Amino acid sequence: MQLRRALGLMPLALLLIAWEVAVQLKVYPPVLLPAPEKVALVFVNDTATVLDHALSSVARVLVGIGLSFIVAVPLGLMIGRYRLLDMLTDWSIQIFRSVPPISLIPLAILFLGIGDKPAIALIFLSGLWPLLINTIFGVRGIERTLIKVARAARAGEFLVMKDIILPASLPAIFTGLRLAVGAGWLTVVTAEMIAVKSGLGYMILNAQLTFRSDLIFAGIIVIGAIGLLADQLVRIARGRVCRWQEGLTATNE
Amino acid sequence: MNRFIECVGVGKIYPGKTGPVEALRGIDFICEAGSFVCLLGRSGCGKSTLLQLMAGLEKPSSGQIAVAGRELDGPSPEAAIVFQDHGLFPWMTVQKNVEFNMKARGVPAGQRRDRARKFIDMTGLTGFGDRYPHELSGGMRQRVGIARALTTDPKALLMDEPFGALDAQTRGRLQDELLQIWETQRTTVLFVTHSIDEALLLADRILVFTPRPGKIAADIKVDLPRPRTQQSDDFTALARELRGLIGAERDFD
């Protein structure tokens, strides 16, 4: 674990050194490329600004991905279970998931106006497809014998869904959630550069207009750090919920 | 005599990639209540297919099957199945796995718990109720499968090569325990195996299957006194006869 942390931090430390060297060598004037210590000062002097914007972004992703979870998981369980639903939806899913949510920003603004609504709608869409596809994949991967056991026991459809299909699909659902959170986080920053007046995306864009390159760098660092944190949280949750999987898979994360 | 399972002219044809495959043809057989019948044959001779049909998990292409006097339309409540790959739910503890068949029938939680404990004790799993399947040995997993099957007081146990994946010692022990259960519970047992010795150690009656298409080549009554051993002359004589019938060069155990 310690080795893992040391190795994980090494490239980041190297990057920091390279940054400092570039500043010292004056590759770019300080207005464009601020020194690391100047960026660090942002977290002291502008704590409230950074925190406010970060919270707005996080809240949007939570709501958007929460909505995709509520829609995608039950839908995916049904599509995975019922052949007819699969035939009905397969092509549509493949078409719509190929459309980058960012490309829908103009439409989102036309239909939903400016503000949280279009941003959340886009985050919802970017999380929907990975969650949906992974849930379906999870249902498909169920051992056939287990379904036979349920049929032989004459278990009702609701019990089969709740006690067999859902738990069997959970590892895949968590994989989907990891991808969805990542995609949602990418989308929120972009959407905030266009549709709303708060959030890290807005903060960065605004900082560019006011020549606060230190704030831009600070924003990027926060975006990356929250992305890492969110991913770790989903991984920990997965480990808790899918404890029964320990020893079944070859690689332990 | 009490006819428990009746097959009349049962055939099964699967649609294959290179044309239909006839898995079973013209199966006529009556199984008396309380008897121990082995379905013996090489792999691909249709013996497992017949078990699936009698379990109500698949429909015959021709002919009729009746269990306990009623024509089959889906799994019968009178029969329980034990699968070769045990069919345990990896996300449920031993206790929950054993409870499942009762849960499917709407048995109240408290009653379920007590009854599951009784069968956990009976199959020698005392103290393992809180373990997950992956923490158990192959033999113990199959014990869980048997315990689960017994909880609903089935009149028949349908067993599909239940001990096929176990080492010789464990297999021997489970065979003895199964015979004990059979004698105390007075259940009918239909037991699929490819092992001549296993069939001779267990069965009152052996149905010998031959492949392409699967059919019953011989119906042999086994009168050897119990408990049986492989060492008696009668045993070896019968084994030789069976070897000739299934057309094997040697017992592939």
Short mmCIF file of C-alpha atoms in Angstrom, two decimals, chain A:
data_model
loop_
_atom_site.label_atom_id
_atom_site.label_comp_id
_atom_site.label_asym_id
_atom_site.label_seq_id
_atom_site.Cartn_x
_atom_site.Cartn_y
_atom_site.Cartn_z
CA MET A 1 0.00 0.00 0.00
CA GLN A 2 2.82 2.38 0.88
CA LEU A 3 4.71 1.39 -2.24
CA ARG A 4 1.55 1.99 -4.22
CA ARG A 5 1.19 5.49 -2.81
CA ALA A 6 4.86 6.33 -3.33
CA LEU A 7 4.75 5.12 -6.93
CA GLY A 8 1.43 6.83 -7.58
CA LEU A 9 2.74 10.19 -6.38
CA MET A 10 6.06 10.01 -8.23
CA PRO A 11 4.93 11.21 -11.68
CA LEU A 12 2.98 14.02 -10.01
CA ALA A 13 6.09 15.14 -8.13
CA LEU A 14 8.09 15.06 -11.36
CA LEU A 15 5.44 17.16 -13.05
CA LEU A 16 5.63 19.70 -10.22
CA ILE A 17 9.42 19.91 -10.60
CA ALA A 18 9.15 20.37 -14.37
CA TRP A 19 6.61 23.14 -13.79
CA GLU A 20 8.93 24.94 -11.36
CA VAL A 21 11.84 24.58 -13.78
CA ALA A 22 9.74 26.00 -16.62
CA VAL A 23 8.85 28.97 -14.44
CA GLN A 24 12.49 29.54 -13.48
CA LEU A 25 13.57 29.34 -17.13
CA LYS A 26 10.79 31.86 -17.99
CA VAL A 27 9.42 29.66 -20.81
CA TYR A 28 6.29 31.79 -20.56
CA PRO A 29 5.92 35.16 -18.80
CA PRO A 30 4.59 34.86 -15.21
CA VAL A 31 1.22 36.33 -16.24
CA LEU A 32 0.58 33.22 -18.34
CA LEU A 33 2.47 30.59 -16.36
CA PRO A 34 2.28 31.29 -12.62
CA ALA A 35 4.71 29.68 -10.20
CA PRO A 36 3.45 26.67 -8.21
CA GLU A 37 3.70 28.57 -4.96
CA LYS A 38 1.55 31.35 -6.41
CA VAL A 39 -1.12 28.82 -7.35
CA ALA A 40 -0.86 27.32 -3.87
CA LEU A 41 -1.65 30.77 -2.48
CA VAL A 42 -5.00 30.71 -4.29
CA PHE A 43 -6.10 27.95 -1.91
CA VAL A 44 -5.27 30.23 1.02
CA ASN A 45 -6.55 33.59 -0.26
CA ASP A 46 -9.51 32.48 -2.39
CA THR A 47 -10.62 29.44 -0.41
CA ALA A 48 -14.27 30.49 -0.39
CA THR A 49 -14.41 31.11 -4.16
CA VAL A 50 -12.81 27.77 -5.05
CA LEU A 51 -14.91 25.87 -2.51
CA ASP A 52 -18.19 27.47 -3.66
CA HIS A 53 -17.57 26.66 -7.30
CA ALA A 54 -16.36 23.15 -6.52
CA LEU A 55 -19.49 22.49 -4.47
CA SER A 56 -21.75 23.70 -7.30
CA SER A 57 -20.03 21.35 -9.74
CA VAL A 58 -20.15 18.40 -7.35
CA ALA A 59 -23.83 19.01 -6.60
CA ARG A 60 -24.69 19.02 -10.31
CA VAL A 61 -22.84 15.75 -10.89
CA LEU A 62 -24.49 14.15 -7.87
CA VAL A 63 -27.96 15.09 -9.09
CA GLY A 64 -27.26 14.24 -12.75
CA ILE A 65 -25.57 10.89 -12.12
CA GLY A 66 -28.11 10.10 -9.39
CA LEU A 67 -30.84 10.51 -11.99
CA SER A 68 -28.99 8.35 -14.52
CA PHE A 69 -28.59 5.67 -11.85
CA ILE A 70 -32.30 5.69 -11.00
CA VAL A 71 -33.23 5.40 -14.67
CA ALA A 72 -30.44 3.20 -16.06
CA VAL A 73 -30.25 0.44 -13.46
CA PRO A 74 -33.91 -0.69 -13.47
CA LEU A 75 -34.10 -0.21 -17.23
CA GLY A 76 -30.87 -2.15 -17.78
CA LEU A 77 -32.07 -5.00 -15.55
CA MET A 78 -35.26 -5.28 -17.60
CA ILE A 79 -33.51 -5.05 -20.97
CA GLY A 80 -30.96 -7.65 -19.88
CA ARG A 81 -33.69 -9.97 -18.65
CA TYR A 82 -36.27 -9.68 -21.43
CA ARG A 83 -35.21 -10.52 -24.97
CA LEU A 84 -38.04 -8.51 -26.53
CA LEU A 85 -37.02 -5.31 -24.74
CA ASP A 86 -33.46 -5.89 -25.85
CA MET A 87 -34.45 -6.20 -29.50
CA LEU A 88 -36.60 -3.11 -29.13
CA THR A 89 -33.89 -0.89 -27.63
CA ASP A 90 -30.53 -2.22 -28.85
CA TRP A 91 -30.16 -0.04 -31.96
CA SER A 92 -31.45 3.08 -30.25
CA ILE A 93 -28.97 2.68 -27.41
CA GLN A 94 -26.10 2.20 -29.83
CA ILE A 95 -27.09 5.32 -31.77
CA PHE A 96 -27.67 7.66 -28.85
CA ARG A 97 -24.64 6.59 -26.87
CA SER A 98 -22.42 7.58 -29.80
CA VAL A 99 -23.53 11.21 -29.53
CA PRO A 100 -21.16 13.14 -27.26
CA PRO A 101 -23.27 14.98 -24.65
CA ILE A 102 -21.20 18.12 -25.29
CA SER A 103 -22.56 18.27 -28.82
CA LEU A 104 -26.03 18.59 -27.32
CA ILE A 105 -25.21 21.81 -25.44
CA PRO A 106 -26.81 24.05 -28.07
CA LEU A 107 -30.00 22.00 -28.04
CA ALA A 108 -30.03 21.81 -24.27
CA ILE A 109 -29.85 25.58 -24.05
CA LEU A 110 -32.55 26.05 -26.69
CA PHE A 111 -34.97 23.72 -24.94
CA LEU A 112 -34.05 24.21 -21.28
CA GLY A 113 -32.64 27.73 -21.20
CA ILE A 114 -29.64 28.87 -19.21
CA GLY A 115 -28.95 27.53 -15.71
CA ASP A 116 -28.80 24.23 -13.86
CA LYS A 117 -31.38 22.44 -15.97
CA PRO A 118 -29.39 22.06 -19.21
CA ALA A 119 -26.19 21.25 -17.28
CA ILE A 120 -27.88 18.50 -15.26
CA ALA A 121 -29.63 17.14 -18.33
CA LEU A 122 -26.27 16.74 -20.08
CA ILE A 123 -24.64 15.11 -17.07
CA PHE A 124 -27.63 12.77 -16.85
CA LEU A 125 -27.10 11.77 -20.48
CA SER A 126 -23.37 11.26 -20.14
CA GLY A 127 -23.90 8.92 -17.17
CA LEU A 128 -26.94 7.15 -18.60
CA TRP A 129 -25.23 5.16 -21.36
CA PRO A 130 -22.29 3.67 -19.46
CA LEU A 131 -24.62 2.71 -16.60
CA LEU A 132 -27.24 1.26 -18.90
CA ILE A 133 -24.81 -0.72 -21.04
CA ASN A 134 -22.89 -2.12 -18.07
CA THR A 135 -26.08 -3.10 -16.25
CA ILE A 136 -27.31 -5.00 -19.32
CA PHE A 137 -23.88 -6.61 -19.61
CA GLY A 138 -24.07 -7.62 -15.95
CA VAL A 139 -27.44 -9.32 -16.38
CA ARG A 140 -26.18 -11.19 -19.43
CA GLY A 141 -23.23 -12.54 -17.50
CA ILE A 142 -25.31 -14.42 -14.94
CA GLU A 143 -24.51 -18.10 -14.67
CA ARG A 144 -27.28 -20.04 -16.37
CA THR A 145 -27.47 -22.59 -13.60
CA LEU A 146 -28.51 -19.86 -11.14
CA ILE A 147 -31.50 -18.93 -13.28
CA LYS A 148 -32.39 -22.62 -13.51
CA VAL A 149 -32.21 -22.91 -9.73
CA ALA A 150 -34.69 -20.06 -9.44
CA ARG A 151 -37.03 -21.54 -12.04
CA ALA A 152 -36.89 -24.97 -10.44
CA ALA A 153 -37.76 -23.36 -7.10
CA ARG A 154 -40.68 -21.66 -8.89
CA ALA A 155 -39.51 -18.26 -7.69
CA GLY A 156 -41.66 -15.30 -8.73
CA GLU A 157 -40.31 -12.73 -11.18
CA PHE A 158 -39.90 -10.04 -8.52
CA LEU A 159 -37.86 -12.32 -6.26
CA VAL A 160 -35.69 -13.34 -9.21
CA MET A 161 -35.01 -9.69 -10.00
CA LYS A 162 -34.33 -8.67 -6.41
CA ASP A 163 -32.41 -11.69 -5.10
CA ILE A 164 -30.65 -12.94 -8.22
CA ILE A 165 -30.47 -10.58 -11.19
CA LEU A 166 -29.70 -7.42 -9.22
CA PRO A 167 -26.99 -8.82 -6.91
CA ALA A 168 -25.41 -10.78 -9.77
CA SER A 169 -25.20 -7.57 -11.81
CA LEU A 170 -23.85 -5.35 -9.04
CA PRO A 171 -20.15 -5.67 -9.94
CA ALA A 172 -20.95 -4.62 -13.52
CA ILE A 173 -23.26 -1.86 -12.29
CA PHE A 174 -20.40 -0.46 -10.21
CA THR A 175 -18.11 -0.55 -13.23
CA GLY A 176 -20.80 1.45 -15.03
CA LEU A 177 -21.05 3.87 -12.13
CA ARG A 178 -17.30 4.47 -12.20
CA LEU A 179 -17.45 5.28 -15.89
CA ALA A 180 -20.58 7.39 -15.40
CA VAL A 181 -19.05 9.49 -12.64
CA GLY A 182 -15.98 10.06 -14.80
CA ALA A 183 -18.08 11.04 -17.81
CA GLY A 184 -20.34 13.25 -15.69
CA TRP A 185 -17.38 15.08 -14.24
CA LEU A 186 -15.98 15.74 -17.73
CA THR A 187 -19.36 17.01 -18.88
CA VAL A 188 -20.04 19.28 -15.93
CA VAL A 189 -16.91 21.34 -16.45
CA THR A 190 -17.65 21.81 -20.13
CA ALA A 191 -21.30 22.59 -19.58
CA GLU A 192 -20.41 25.17 -16.95
CA MET A 193 -18.23 27.01 -19.44
CA ILE A 194 -21.32 27.71 -21.50
CA ALA A 195 -24.61 27.35 -19.72
CA VAL A 196 -24.24 28.57 -16.13
CA LYS A 197 -22.63 31.20 -13.92
CA SER A 198 -21.18 28.96 -11.24
CA GLY A 199 -19.01 25.87 -10.92
CA LEU A 200 -15.38 25.09 -11.68
CA GLY A 201 -15.88 25.34 -15.43
CA TYR A 202 -17.30 28.82 -15.08
CA MET A 203 -14.57 29.78 -12.61
CA ILE A 204 -11.82 28.79 -15.05
CA LEU A 205 -13.38 30.55 -18.00
CA ASN A 206 -13.97 33.66 -15.93
CA ALA A 207 -10.40 33.58 -14.64
CA GLN A 208 -9.16 33.64 -18.22
CA LEU A 209 -11.18 36.80 -18.89
CA THR A 210 -9.67 38.48 -15.81
CA PHE A 211 -6.10 37.29 -16.49
CA ARG A 212 -6.03 35.19 -13.28
CA SER A 213 -3.95 32.32 -14.63
CA ASP A 214 -3.19 31.24 -11.06
CA LEU A 215 -6.93 30.66 -10.58
CA ILE A 216 -7.09 28.68 -13.82
CA PHE A 217 -4.32 26.38 -12.61
CA ALA A 218 -5.92 26.05 -9.21
CA GLY A 219 -9.23 25.15 -10.87
CA ILE A 220 -7.61 22.46 -13.00
CA ILE A 221 -5.91 20.97 -9.94
CA VAL A 222 -9.21 20.87 -8.04
CA ILE A 223 -10.98 19.26 -11.00
CA GLY A 224 -8.34 16.53 -11.18
CA ALA A 225 -8.31 15.97 -7.43
CA ILE A 226 -12.08 15.65 -7.18
CA GLY A 227 -12.05 13.26 -10.14
CA LEU A 228 -9.54 11.04 -8.37
CA LEU A 229 -11.47 11.23 -5.10
CA ALA A 230 -14.79 10.34 -6.73
CA ASP A 231 -13.25 7.34 -8.45
CA GLN A 232 -11.74 6.10 -5.19
CA LEU A 233 -15.08 6.49 -3.41
CA VAL A 234 -16.90 4.40 -6.02
CA ARG A 235 -14.17 1.76 -5.76
CA ILE A 236 -14.47 1.61 -1.99
CA ALA A 237 -18.27 1.38 -2.22
CA ARG A 238 -17.93 -1.44 -4.72
CA GLY A 239 -15.58 -3.32 -2.43
CA ARG A 240 -18.09 -3.01 0.41
CA VAL A 241 -21.17 -4.02 -1.55
CA CYS A 242 -19.55 -6.79 -3.56
CA ARG A 243 -17.59 -8.37 -0.74
CA TRP A 244 -18.83 -11.80 -1.79
CA GLN A 245 -16.77 -11.40 -4.94
CA GLU A 246 -13.50 -11.55 -3.02
CA GLY A 247 -11.61 -14.64 -4.01
CA LEU A 248 -13.75 -15.13 -7.11
CA THR A 249 -11.82 -12.75 -9.31
CA ALA A 250 -8.17 -13.06 -10.20
CA THR A 251 -7.18 -9.46 -9.56
CA ASN A 252 -7.87 -7.75 -6.29
CA GLU A 253 -8.01 -4.04 -6.77
#
